[in-house]
XYZ file of C-alpha atoms in Angstrom:
79
model
C -0.270 -0.851 -0.199
C 0.259 -3.405 2.584
C -1.618 -2.764 5.823
C 1.589 -2.548 7.839
C 3.139 0.231 5.716
C 1.496 3.118 7.575
C 2.304 1.481 10.909
C 5.978 1.026 10.052
C 6.149 4.622 8.788
C 4.577 5.859 12.049
C 6.942 3.813 14.234
C 10.028 4.984 12.332
C 8.837 8.594 12.540
C 8.193 8.273 16.274
C 11.685 6.876 16.908
C 13.389 9.581 14.856
C 11.254 12.353 16.366
C 12.040 11.148 19.900
C 15.737 11.506 19.016
C 15.195 15.143 18.017
C 14.858 14.810 14.252
C 12.202 16.613 12.251
C 10.347 13.996 10.188
C 8.254 14.407 7.059
C 6.326 11.348 5.874
C 5.161 10.356 2.400
C 2.768 7.573 1.479
C 4.167 6.878 -1.985
C 7.068 7.624 -4.298
C 5.434 10.597 -6.009
C 4.701 12.254 -2.666
C 8.242 11.479 -1.480
C 9.732 13.267 -4.492
C 7.452 16.260 -3.978
C 8.397 16.562 -0.298
C 12.105 16.187 -1.104
C 11.923 19.011 -3.660
C 10.010 21.263 -1.272
C 12.042 20.599 1.894
C 15.588 19.604 0.838
C 16.022 16.999 3.600
C 19.338 16.106 5.223
C 18.491 12.391 4.928
C 15.879 10.373 3.057
C 14.643 7.082 4.523
C 13.120 5.067 1.715
C 11.428 1.723 1.112
C 11.979 -0.048 -2.203
C 8.373 -1.216 -2.545
C 5.953 1.708 -2.680
C 2.814 2.641 -4.608
C 3.119 4.675 -7.822
C 6.934 4.525 -8.006
C 9.446 2.024 -6.681
C 12.232 3.154 -4.383
C 14.676 2.608 -7.242
C 12.668 4.993 -9.442
C 12.595 7.597 -6.667
C 16.370 7.330 -6.233
C 16.925 7.774 -9.987
C 14.759 10.901 -9.991
C 16.423 12.338 -6.871
C 19.877 11.894 -8.409
C 18.832 13.972 -11.449
C 18.272 17.052 -9.257
C 21.460 18.934 -8.446
C 20.370 20.098 -4.988
C 19.229 16.557 -4.011
C 21.949 14.618 -5.820
C 24.167 14.157 -2.772
C 21.408 13.742 -0.162
C 22.066 10.492 1.737
C 19.415 7.802 1.318
C 18.846 5.081 3.905
C 16.901 2.153 2.481
C 14.699 0.207 4.886
C 12.763 -2.599 3.286
C 11.189 -5.945 4.034
C 12.605 -7.444 0.832
């Protein structure tokens, strides 16, 4: 995992939190899927390059789950 990943995640979370949003963070694709299943978010902000699963793999898995199928996904990536 690149050194800047945690920093970017923290900055994005701080910005969203300051605007009144509740933010849950995940360090990799597997954790992101777990949190999505547990919390049913209104929006998922996702990178395409992550440890364990790519963003594309996470999206494919999310779209298989009826209650997460229509959850909007905002992709933010350095690619």
